[in-house]
PDB file of C-alpha atoms in Angstrom:
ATOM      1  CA  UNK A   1      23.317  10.616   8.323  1.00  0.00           C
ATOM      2  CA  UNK A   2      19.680  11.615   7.541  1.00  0.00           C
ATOM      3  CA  UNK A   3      17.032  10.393   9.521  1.00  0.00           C
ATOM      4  CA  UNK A   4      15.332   7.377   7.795  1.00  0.00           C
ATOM      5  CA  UNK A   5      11.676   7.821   7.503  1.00  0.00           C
ATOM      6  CA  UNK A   6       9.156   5.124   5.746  1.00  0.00           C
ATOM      7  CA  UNK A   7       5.433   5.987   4.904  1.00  0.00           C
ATOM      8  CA  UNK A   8       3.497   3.037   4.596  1.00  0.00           C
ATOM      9  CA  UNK A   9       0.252   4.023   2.741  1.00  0.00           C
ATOM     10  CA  UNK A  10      -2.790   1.755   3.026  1.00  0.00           C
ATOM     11  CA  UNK A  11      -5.785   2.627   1.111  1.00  0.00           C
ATOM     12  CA  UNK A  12      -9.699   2.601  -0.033  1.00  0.00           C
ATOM     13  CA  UNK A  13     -10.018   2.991  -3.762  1.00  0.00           C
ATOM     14  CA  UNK A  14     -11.196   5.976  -4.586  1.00  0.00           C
ATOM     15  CA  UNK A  15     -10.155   7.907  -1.514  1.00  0.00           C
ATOM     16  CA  UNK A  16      -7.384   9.105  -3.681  1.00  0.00           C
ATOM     17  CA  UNK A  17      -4.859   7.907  -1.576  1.00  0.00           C
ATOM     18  CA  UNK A  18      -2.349   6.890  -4.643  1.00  0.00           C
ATOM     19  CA  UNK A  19      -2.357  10.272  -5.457  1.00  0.00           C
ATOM     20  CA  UNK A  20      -1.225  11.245  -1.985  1.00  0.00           C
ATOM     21  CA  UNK A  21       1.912   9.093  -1.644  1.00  0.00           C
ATOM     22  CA  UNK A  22       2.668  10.409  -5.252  1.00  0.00           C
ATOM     23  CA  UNK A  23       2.797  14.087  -4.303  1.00  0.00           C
ATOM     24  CA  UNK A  24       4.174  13.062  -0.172  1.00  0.00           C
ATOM     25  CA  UNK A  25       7.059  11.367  -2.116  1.00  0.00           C
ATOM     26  CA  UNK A  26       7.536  14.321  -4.799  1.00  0.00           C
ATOM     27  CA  UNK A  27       7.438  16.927  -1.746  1.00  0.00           C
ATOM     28  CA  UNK A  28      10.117  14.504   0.653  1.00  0.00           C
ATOM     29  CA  UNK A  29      12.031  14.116  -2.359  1.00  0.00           C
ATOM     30  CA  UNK A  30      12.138  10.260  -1.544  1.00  0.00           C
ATOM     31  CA  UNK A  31      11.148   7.161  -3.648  1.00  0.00           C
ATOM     32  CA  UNK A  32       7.629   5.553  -4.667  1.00  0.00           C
ATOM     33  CA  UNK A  33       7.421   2.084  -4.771  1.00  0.00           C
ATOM     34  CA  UNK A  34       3.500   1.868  -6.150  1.00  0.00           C
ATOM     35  CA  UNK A  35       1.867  -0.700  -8.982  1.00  0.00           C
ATOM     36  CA  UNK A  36       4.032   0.971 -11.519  1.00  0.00           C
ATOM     37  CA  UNK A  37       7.550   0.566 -10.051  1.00  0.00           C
ATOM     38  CA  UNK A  38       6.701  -2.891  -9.169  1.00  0.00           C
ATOM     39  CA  UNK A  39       5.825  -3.310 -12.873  1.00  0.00           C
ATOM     40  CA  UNK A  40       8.525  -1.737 -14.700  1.00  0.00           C
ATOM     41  CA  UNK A  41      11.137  -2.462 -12.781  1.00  0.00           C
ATOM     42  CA  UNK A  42      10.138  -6.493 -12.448  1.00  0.00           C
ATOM     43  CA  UNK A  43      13.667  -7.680 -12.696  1.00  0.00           C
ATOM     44  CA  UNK A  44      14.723  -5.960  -9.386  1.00  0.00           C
ATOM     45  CA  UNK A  45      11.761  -8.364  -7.803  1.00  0.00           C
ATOM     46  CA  UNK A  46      12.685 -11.338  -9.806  1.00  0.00           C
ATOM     47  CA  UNK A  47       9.673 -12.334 -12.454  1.00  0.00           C
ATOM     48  CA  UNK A  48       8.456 -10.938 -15.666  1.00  0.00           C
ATOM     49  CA  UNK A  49       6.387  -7.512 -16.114  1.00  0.00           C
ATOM     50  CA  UNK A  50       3.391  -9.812 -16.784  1.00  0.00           C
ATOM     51  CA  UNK A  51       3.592 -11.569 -14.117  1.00  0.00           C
ATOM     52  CA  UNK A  52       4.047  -8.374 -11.956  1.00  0.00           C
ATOM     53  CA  UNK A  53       0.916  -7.026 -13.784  1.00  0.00           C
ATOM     54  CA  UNK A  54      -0.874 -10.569 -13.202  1.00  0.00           C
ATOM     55  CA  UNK A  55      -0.143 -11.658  -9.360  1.00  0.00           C
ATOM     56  CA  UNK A  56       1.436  -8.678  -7.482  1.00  0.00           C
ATOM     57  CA  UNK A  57      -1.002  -7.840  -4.295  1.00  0.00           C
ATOM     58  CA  UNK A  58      -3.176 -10.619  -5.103  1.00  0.00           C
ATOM     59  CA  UNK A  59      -4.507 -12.736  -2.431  1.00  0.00           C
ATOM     60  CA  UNK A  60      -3.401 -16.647  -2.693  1.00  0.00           C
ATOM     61  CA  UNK A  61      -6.013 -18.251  -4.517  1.00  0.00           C
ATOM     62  CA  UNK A  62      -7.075 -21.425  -2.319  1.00  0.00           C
ATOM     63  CA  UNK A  63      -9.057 -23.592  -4.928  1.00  0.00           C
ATOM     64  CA  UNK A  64      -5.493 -23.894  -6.820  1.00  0.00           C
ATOM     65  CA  UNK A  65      -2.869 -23.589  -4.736  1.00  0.00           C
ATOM     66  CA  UNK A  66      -1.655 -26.152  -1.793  1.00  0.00           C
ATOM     67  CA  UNK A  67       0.892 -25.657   0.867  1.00  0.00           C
ATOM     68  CA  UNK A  68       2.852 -28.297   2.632  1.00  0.00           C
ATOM     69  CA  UNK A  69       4.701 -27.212   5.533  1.00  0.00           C
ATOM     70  CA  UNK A  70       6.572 -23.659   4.302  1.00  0.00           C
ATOM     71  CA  UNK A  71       6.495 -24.538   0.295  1.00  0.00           C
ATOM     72  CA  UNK A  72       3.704 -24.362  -1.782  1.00  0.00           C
ATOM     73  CA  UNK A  73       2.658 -24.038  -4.998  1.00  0.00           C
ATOM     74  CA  UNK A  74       0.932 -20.202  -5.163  1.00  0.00           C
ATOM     75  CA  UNK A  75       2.336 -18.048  -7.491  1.00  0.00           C
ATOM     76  CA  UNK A  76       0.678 -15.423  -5.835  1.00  0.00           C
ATOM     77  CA  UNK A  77       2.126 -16.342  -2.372  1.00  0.00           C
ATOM     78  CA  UNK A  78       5.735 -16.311  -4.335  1.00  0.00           C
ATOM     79  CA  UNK A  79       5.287 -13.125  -5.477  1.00  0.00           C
ATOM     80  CA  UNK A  80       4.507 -11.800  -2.522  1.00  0.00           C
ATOM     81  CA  UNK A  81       7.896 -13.286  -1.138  1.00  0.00           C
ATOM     82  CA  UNK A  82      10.108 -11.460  -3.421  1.00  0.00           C
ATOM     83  CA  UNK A  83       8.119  -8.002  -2.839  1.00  0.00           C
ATOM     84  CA  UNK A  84       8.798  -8.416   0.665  1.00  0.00           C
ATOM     85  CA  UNK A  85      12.262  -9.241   0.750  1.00  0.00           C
ATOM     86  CA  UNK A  86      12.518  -6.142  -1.368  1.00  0.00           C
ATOM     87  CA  UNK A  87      10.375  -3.989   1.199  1.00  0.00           C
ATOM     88  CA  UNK A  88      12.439  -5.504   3.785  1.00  0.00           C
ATOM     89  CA  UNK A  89      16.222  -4.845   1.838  1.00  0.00           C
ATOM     90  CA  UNK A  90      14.998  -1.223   1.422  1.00  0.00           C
ATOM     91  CA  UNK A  91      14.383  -0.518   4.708  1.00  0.00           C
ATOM     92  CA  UNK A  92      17.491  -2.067   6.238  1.00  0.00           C
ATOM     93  CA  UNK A  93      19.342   0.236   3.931  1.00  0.00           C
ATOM     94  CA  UNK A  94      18.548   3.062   5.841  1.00  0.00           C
ATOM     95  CA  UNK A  95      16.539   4.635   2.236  1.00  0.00           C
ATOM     96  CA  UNK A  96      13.677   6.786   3.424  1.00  0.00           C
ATOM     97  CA  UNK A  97      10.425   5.690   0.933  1.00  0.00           C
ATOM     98  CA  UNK A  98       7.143   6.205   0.406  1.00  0.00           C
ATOM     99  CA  UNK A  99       5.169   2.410  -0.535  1.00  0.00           C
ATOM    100  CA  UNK A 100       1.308   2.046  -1.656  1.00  0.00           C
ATOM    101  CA  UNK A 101       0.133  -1.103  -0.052  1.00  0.00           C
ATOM    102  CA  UNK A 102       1.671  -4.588  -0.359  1.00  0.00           C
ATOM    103  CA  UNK A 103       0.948  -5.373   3.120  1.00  0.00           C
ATOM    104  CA  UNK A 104       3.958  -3.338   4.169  1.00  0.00           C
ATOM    105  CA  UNK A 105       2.320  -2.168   7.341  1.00  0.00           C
ATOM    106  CA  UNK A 106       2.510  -5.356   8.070  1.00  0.00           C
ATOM    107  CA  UNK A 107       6.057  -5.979   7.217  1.00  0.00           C
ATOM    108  CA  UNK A 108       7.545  -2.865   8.570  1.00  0.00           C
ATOM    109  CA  UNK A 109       5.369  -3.334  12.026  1.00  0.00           C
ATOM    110  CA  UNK A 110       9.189  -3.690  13.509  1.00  0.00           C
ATOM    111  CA  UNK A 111      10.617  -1.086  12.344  1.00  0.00           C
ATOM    112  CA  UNK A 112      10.499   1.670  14.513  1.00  0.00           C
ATOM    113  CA  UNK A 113      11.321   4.297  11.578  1.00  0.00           C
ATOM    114  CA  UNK A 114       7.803   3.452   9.724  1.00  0.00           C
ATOM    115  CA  UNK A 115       4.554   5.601   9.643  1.00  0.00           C
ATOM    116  CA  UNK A 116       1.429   3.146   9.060  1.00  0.00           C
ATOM    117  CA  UNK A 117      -1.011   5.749   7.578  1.00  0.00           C
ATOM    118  CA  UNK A 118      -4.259   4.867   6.186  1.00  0.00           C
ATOM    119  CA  UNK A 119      -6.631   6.907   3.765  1.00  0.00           C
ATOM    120  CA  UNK A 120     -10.361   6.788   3.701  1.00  0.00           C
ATOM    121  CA  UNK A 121     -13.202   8.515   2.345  1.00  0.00           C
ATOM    122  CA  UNK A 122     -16.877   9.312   2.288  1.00  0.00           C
ATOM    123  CA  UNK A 123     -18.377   6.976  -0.179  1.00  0.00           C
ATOM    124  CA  UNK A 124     -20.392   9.423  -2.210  1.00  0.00           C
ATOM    125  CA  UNK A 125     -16.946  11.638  -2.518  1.00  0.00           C
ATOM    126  CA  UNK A 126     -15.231   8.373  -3.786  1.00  0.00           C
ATOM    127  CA  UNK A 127     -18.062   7.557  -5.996  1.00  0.00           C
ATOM    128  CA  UNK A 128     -17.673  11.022  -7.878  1.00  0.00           C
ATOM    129  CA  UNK A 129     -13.821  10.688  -7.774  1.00  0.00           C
ATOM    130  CA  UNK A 130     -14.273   7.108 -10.035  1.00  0.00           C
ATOM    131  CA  UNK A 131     -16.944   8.001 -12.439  1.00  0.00           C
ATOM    132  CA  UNK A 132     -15.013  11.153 -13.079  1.00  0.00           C
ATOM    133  CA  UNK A 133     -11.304   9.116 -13.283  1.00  0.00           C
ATOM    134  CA  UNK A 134     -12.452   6.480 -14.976  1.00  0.00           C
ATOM    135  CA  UNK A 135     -15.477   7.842 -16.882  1.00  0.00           C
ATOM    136  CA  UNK A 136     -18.146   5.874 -15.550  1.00  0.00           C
ATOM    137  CA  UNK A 137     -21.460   5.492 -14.555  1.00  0.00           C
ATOM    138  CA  UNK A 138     -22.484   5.555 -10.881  1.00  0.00           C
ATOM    139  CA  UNK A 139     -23.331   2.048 -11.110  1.00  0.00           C
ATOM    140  CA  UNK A 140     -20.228   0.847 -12.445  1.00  0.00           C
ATOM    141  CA  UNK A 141     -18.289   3.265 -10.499  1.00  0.00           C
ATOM    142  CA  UNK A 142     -20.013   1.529  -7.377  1.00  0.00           C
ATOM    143  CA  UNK A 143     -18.835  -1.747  -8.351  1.00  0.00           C
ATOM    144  CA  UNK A 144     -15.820  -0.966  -9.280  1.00  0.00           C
ATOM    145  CA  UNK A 145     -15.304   0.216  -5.470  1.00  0.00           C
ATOM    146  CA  UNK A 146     -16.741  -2.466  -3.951  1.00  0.00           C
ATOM    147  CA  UNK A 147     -14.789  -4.943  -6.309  1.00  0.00           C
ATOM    148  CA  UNK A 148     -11.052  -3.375  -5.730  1.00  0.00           C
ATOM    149  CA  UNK A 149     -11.776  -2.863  -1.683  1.00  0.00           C
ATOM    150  CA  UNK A 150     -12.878  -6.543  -1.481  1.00  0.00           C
ATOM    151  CA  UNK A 151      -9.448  -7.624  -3.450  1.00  0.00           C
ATOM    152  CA  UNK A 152      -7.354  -5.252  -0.785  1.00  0.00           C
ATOM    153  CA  UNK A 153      -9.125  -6.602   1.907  1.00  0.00           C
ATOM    154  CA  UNK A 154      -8.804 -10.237   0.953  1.00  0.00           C
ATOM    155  CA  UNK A 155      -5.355  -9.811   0.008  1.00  0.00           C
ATOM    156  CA  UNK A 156      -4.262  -7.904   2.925  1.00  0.00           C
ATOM    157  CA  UNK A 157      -5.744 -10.267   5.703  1.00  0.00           C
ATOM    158  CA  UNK A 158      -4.588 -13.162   3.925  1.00  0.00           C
ATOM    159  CA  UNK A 159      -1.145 -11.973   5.155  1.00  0.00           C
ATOM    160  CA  UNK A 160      -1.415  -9.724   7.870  1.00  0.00           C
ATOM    161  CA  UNK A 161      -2.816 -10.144  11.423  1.00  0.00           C
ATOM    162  CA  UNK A 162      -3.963  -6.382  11.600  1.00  0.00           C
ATOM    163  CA  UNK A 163      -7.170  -6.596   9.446  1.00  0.00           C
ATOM    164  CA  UNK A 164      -7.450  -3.935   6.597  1.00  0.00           C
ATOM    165  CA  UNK A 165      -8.182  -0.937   7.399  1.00  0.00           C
ATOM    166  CA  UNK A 166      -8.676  -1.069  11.513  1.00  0.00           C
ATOM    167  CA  UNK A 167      -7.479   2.145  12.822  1.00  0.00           C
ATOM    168  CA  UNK A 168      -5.570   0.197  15.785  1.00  0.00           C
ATOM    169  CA  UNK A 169      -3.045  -1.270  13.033  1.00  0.00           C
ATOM    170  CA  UNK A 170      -2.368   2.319  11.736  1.00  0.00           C
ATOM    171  CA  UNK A 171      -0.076   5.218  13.325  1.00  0.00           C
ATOM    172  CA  UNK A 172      -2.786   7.574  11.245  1.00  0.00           C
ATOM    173  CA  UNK A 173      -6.001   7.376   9.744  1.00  0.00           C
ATOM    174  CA  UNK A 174      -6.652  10.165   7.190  1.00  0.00           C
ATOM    175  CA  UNK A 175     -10.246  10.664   5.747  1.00  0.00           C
ATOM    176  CA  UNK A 176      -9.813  13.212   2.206  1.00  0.00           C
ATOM    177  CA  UNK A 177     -13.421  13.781   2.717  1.00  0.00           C
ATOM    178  CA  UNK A 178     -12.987  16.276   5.641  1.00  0.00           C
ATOM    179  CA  UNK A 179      -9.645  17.707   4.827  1.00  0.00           C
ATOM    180  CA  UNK A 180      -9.138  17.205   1.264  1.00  0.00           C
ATOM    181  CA  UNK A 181      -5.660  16.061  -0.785  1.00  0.00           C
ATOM    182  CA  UNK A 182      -3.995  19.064  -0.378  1.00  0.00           C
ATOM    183  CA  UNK A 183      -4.168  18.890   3.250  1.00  0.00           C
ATOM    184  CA  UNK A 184      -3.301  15.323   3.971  1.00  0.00           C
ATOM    185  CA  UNK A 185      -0.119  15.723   2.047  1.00  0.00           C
ATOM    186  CA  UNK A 186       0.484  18.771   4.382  1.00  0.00           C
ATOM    187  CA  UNK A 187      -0.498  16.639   7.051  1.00  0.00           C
ATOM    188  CA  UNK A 188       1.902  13.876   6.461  1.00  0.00           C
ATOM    189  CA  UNK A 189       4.492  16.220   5.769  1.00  0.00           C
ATOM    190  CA  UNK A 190       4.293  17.722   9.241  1.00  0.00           C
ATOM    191  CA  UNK A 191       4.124  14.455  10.688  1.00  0.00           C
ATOM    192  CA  UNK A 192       7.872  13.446   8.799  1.00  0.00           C
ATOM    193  CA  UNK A 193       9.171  16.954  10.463  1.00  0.00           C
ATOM    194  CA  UNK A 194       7.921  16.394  13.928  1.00  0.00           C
ATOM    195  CA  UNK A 195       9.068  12.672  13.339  1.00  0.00           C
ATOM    196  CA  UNK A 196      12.626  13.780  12.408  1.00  0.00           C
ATOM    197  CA  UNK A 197      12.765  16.126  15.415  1.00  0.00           C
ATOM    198  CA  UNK A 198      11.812  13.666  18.058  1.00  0.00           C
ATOM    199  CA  UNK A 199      14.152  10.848  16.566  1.00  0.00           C
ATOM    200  CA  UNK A 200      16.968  14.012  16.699  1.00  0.00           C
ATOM    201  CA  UNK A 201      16.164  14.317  19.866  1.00  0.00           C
ATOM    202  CA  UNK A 202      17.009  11.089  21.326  1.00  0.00           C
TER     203      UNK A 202
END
């Protein structure tokens, strides 16, 4: 049986770190579960594409939701049931994966087969990366950062007791300023071979 190995990818917009689990996943030959999967494939989750689109990694929103005892009313917090039952059922299979976010550091912190890796960035380097992505002004690009980091964060301590982005809740914290894309997906790469060696070990 293959050795089971889960990367967990947390990170800051613009530090390109969707683009690294695409190309870790493509070079492990394993699955990405990102915004997209999570999208299209809505009915394995159990709501519509729109709401997918609408609620997925999204923070509860405490001026319209309430919560009595363990039910409550928060669309958001539903949503985020259903994508971690499906974190959870994909992990118990024994599938290796590679998932962007979703607070599955936090949901895989038991399971011993999980890599909690987090990518940063200098902030001028992720201010270029936007305005050239997106085509957009420094300004905008700027606010566009600060806006997307500030949903992550909120959404992320909302539901974890490892705050966003503190190294000590991470197994590794990359920053693509200092080694570039190329080399973090080496990186992680070499970290799933020494991983598989040490688990074949014992």
């Amino acid at each position: 049986m293959k050795t089971q190995i889960i990367f967990s990818i947390g990170r800051e917009f613009g530090s390109a770190g969707h683009h690294i689990a695409g190309k870790l996943a493509e070079r492990l030959g394993i699955a990405l579960y990102d915004k997209r999967f999570f999208i299209e494939c809505h009915d394995q989750i159990g709501f519509s594409a729109e709401i997918m689109e609408k609620y997925d990694e999204k923070a509860r929103n405490i001026l319209t939701s309430k919560k009595i005892r363990n039910h409550t009313n928060s669309i958001e917090a539903h949503v985020q049931d259903k994508v971690t039952d499906f974190i959870l059922k994909r992990a118990e299979s024994g599938e290796s994966f590679v998932i962007v976010g979703r607070c599955s550091d936090e949901i895989l912190r038991n399971n011993h087969n999980t890599a909690k890796i987090f990518i940063t960035g200098h902030i001028e380097e992720k201010i270029e990366r936007v305005m050239d992505v997106y085509s957009l002004s420094r300004e905008a690009a700027i606010d566009k950062i600060k806006r997307h980091d500030k949903k992550r964060r909120n959404y992320h301590n909302s539901y974890s007791e490892m705050k966003w982005g503190d190294s000590r809740g991470y197994d590794l914290c990359i920053d693509t300023s200092v080694i570039g894309i190329d080399a973090a997906v080496d990186l992680l790469c070499q970290y799933a071979e020494s991983f598989k060696k040490a688990k074949d070990v014992k």
